PDB file of C-alpha atoms in Angstrom:
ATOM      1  CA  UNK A  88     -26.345  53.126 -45.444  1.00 94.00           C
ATOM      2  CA  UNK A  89     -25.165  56.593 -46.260  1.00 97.00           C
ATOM      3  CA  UNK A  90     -26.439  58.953 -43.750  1.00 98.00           C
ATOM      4  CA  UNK A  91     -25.287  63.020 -44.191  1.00 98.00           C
ATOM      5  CA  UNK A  92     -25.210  64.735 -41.238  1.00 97.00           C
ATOM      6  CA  UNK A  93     -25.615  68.856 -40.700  1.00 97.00           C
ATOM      7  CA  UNK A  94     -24.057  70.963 -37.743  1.00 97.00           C
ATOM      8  CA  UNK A  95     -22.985  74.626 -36.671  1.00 97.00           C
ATOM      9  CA  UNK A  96     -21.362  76.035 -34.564  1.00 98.00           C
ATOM     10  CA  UNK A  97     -20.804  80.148 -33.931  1.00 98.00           C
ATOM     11  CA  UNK A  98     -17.037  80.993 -32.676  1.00 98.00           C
ATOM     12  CA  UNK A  99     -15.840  83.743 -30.627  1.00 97.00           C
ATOM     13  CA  UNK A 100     -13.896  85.361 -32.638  1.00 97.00           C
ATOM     14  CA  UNK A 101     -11.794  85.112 -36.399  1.00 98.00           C
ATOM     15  CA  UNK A 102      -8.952  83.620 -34.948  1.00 97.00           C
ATOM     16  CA  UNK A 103      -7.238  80.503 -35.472  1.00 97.00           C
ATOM     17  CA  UNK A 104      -7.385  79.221 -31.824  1.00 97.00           C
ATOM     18  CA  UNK A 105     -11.375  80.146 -31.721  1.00 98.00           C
ATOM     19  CA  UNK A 106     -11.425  78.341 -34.935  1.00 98.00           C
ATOM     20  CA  UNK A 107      -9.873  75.306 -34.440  1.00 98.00           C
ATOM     21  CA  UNK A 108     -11.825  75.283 -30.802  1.00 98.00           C
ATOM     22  CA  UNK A 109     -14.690  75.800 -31.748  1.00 98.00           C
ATOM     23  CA  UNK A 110     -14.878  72.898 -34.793  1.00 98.00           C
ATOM     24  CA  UNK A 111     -13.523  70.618 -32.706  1.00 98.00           C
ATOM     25  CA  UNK A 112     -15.962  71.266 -30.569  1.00 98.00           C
ATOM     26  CA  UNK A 113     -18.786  70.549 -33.029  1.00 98.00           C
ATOM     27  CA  UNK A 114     -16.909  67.616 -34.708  1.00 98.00           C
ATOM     28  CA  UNK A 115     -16.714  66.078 -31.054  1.00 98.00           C
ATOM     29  CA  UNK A 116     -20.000  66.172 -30.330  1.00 98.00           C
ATOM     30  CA  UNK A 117     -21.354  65.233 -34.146  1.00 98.00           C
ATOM     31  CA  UNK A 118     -19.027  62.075 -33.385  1.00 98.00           C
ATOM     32  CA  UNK A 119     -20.371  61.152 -30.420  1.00 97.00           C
ATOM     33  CA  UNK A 120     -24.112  61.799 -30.055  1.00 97.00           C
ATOM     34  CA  UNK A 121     -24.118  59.448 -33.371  1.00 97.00           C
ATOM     35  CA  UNK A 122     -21.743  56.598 -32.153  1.00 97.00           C
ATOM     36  CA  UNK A 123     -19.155  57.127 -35.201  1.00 97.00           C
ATOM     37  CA  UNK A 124     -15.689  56.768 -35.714  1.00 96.00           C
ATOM     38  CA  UNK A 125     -13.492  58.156 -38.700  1.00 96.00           C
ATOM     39  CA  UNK A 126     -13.784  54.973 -40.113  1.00 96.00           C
ATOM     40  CA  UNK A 127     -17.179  55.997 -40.515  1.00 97.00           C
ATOM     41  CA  UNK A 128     -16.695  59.161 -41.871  1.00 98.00           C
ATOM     42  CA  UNK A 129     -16.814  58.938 -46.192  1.00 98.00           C
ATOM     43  CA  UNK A 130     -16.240  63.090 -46.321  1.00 98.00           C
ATOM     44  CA  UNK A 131     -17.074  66.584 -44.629  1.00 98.00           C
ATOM     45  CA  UNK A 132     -17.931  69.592 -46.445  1.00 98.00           C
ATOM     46  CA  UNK A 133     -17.127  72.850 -44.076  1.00 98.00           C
ATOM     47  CA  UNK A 134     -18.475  76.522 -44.738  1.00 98.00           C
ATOM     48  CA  UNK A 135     -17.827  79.350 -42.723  1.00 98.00           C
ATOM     49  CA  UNK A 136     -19.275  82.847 -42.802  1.00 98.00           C
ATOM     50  CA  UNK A 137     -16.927  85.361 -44.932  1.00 97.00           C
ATOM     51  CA  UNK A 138     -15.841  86.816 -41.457  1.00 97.00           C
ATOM     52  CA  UNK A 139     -14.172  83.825 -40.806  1.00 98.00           C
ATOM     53  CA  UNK A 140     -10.383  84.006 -42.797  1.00 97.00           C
ATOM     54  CA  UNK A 141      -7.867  82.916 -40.223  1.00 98.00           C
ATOM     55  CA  UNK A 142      -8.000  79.497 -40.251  1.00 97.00           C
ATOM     56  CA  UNK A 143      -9.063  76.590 -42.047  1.00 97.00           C
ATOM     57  CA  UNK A 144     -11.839  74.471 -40.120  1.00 98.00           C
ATOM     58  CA  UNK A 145     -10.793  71.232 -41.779  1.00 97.00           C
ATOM     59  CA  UNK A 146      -7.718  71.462 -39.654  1.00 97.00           C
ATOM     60  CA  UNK A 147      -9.580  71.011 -36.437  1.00 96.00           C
ATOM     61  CA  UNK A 148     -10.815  67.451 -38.231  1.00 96.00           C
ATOM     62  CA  UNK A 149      -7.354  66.411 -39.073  1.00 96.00           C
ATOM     63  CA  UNK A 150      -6.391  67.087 -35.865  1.00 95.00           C
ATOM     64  CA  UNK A 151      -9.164  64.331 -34.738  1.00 95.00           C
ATOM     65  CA  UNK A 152      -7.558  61.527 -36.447  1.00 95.00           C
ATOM     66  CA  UNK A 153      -9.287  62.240 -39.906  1.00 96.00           C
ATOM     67  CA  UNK A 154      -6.458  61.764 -42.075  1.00 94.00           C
ATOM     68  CA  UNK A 155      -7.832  60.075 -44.854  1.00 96.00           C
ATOM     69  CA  UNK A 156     -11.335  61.532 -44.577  1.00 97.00           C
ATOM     70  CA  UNK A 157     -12.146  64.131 -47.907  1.00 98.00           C
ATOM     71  CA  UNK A 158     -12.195  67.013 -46.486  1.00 98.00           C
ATOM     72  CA  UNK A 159     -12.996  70.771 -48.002  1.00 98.00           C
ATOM     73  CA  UNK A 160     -13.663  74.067 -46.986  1.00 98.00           C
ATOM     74  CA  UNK A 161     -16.231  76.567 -48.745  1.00 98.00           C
ATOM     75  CA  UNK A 162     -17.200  80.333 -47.354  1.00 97.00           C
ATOM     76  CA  UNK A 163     -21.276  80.330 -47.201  1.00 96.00           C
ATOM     77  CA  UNK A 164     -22.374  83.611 -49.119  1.00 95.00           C
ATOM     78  CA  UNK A 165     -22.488  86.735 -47.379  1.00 94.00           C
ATOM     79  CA  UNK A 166     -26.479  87.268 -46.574  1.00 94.00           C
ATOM     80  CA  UNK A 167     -26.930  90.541 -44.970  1.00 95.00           C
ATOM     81  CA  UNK A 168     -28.377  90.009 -41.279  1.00 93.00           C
ATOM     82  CA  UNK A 169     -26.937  86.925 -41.415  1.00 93.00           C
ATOM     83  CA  UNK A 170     -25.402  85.246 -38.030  1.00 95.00           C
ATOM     84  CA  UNK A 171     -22.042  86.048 -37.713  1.00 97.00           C
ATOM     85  CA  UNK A 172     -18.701  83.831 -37.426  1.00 98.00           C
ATOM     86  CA  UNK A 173     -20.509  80.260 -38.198  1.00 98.00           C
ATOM     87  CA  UNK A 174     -18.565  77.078 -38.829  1.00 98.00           C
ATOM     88  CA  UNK A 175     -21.280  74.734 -40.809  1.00 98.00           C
ATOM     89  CA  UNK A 176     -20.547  70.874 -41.702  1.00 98.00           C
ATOM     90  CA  UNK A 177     -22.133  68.638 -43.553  1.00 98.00           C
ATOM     91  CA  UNK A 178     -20.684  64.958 -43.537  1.00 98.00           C
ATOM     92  CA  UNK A 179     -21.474  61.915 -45.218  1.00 98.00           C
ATOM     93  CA  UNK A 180     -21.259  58.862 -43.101  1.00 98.00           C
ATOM     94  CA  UNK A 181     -21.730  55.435 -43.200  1.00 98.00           C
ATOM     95  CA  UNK A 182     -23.841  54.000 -40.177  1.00 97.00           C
ATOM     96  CA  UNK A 183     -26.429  51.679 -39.370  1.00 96.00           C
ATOM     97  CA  UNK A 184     -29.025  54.264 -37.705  1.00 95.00           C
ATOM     98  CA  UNK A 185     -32.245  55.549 -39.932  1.00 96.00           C
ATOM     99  CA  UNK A 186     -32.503  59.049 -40.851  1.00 93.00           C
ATOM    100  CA  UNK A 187     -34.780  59.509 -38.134  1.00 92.00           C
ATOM    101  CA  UNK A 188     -32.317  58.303 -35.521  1.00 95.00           C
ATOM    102  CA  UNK A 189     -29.696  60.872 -37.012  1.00 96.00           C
ATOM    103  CA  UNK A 190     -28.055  63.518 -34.486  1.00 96.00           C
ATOM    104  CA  UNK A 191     -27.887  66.958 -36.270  1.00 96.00           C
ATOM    105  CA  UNK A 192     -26.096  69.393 -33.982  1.00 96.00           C
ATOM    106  CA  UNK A 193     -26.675  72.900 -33.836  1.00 96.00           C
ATOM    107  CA  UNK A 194     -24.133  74.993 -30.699  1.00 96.00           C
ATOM    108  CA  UNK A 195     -24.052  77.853 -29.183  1.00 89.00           C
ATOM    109  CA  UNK A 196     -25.717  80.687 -30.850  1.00 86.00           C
ATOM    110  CA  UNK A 197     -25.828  78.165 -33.780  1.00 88.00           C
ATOM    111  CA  UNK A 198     -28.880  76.830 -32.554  1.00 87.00           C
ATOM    112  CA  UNK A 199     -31.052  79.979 -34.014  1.00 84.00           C
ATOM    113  CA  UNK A 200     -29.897  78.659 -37.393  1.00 81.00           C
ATOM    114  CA  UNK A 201     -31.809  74.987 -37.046  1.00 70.00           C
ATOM    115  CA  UNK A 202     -34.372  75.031 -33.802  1.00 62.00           C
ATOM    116  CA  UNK A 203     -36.574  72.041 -35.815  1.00 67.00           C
ATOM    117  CA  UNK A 204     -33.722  69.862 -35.694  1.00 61.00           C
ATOM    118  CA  UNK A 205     -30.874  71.160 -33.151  1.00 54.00           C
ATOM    119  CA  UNK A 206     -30.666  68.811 -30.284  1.00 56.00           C
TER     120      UNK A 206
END
């Protein structure tokens, strides 16, 4: 089955290293609290806030061993009030589990975005 999974995470600050950190981060734990591998992964879809220039959060991925995963990056449109510096994914992935079974993560001050479904 194809299964799409949401997460976010908010970084520290818009720079590469708290970029590529902090997506890793989320990527990680995405990976792992749903058993998958990047053989798994069919594609990811990455926003970030418009505060968020210096660096692309896909890279973080590729750095993971997603070489041949689809990969883009999008900037989320700039609500006013909004929470600042996010880094949101969505991926598609193939996997066994049912939807209920399906580990959306939500980190860090992230987890104000999606408190019905952050773990």
């Amino acid at each position: 089955m194809v299964r799409a999974i949401r997460g976010a995470i908010q970084v520290d600050a818009d720079d590469r290293g708290s970029i590529i950190e902090g997506t890793t981060e989320l990527v990680s734990a995405i990976m792992e609290r749903n058993e998958l591998t990047p053989d798994d992964v069919i594609s990811v879809l990455f926003t970030a806030t418009p505060d968020l220039t210096a660096e692309f959060p896909a890279l973080a991925a590729r750095k993971l061993g997603f070489h041949d995963v689809p990969l883009i990056c999008c900037t989320e449109i700039a609500v006013p009030g909004a929470l600042p510096r996010v880094v949101r994914l969505m991926a598609h992935v193939e996997t066994d589990r049912p939807r209920a079974e399906i580990q959306h993560v939500y980190l860090r001050g992230a987890v104000a975005l999606r408190q019905d479904i952050a773990q």
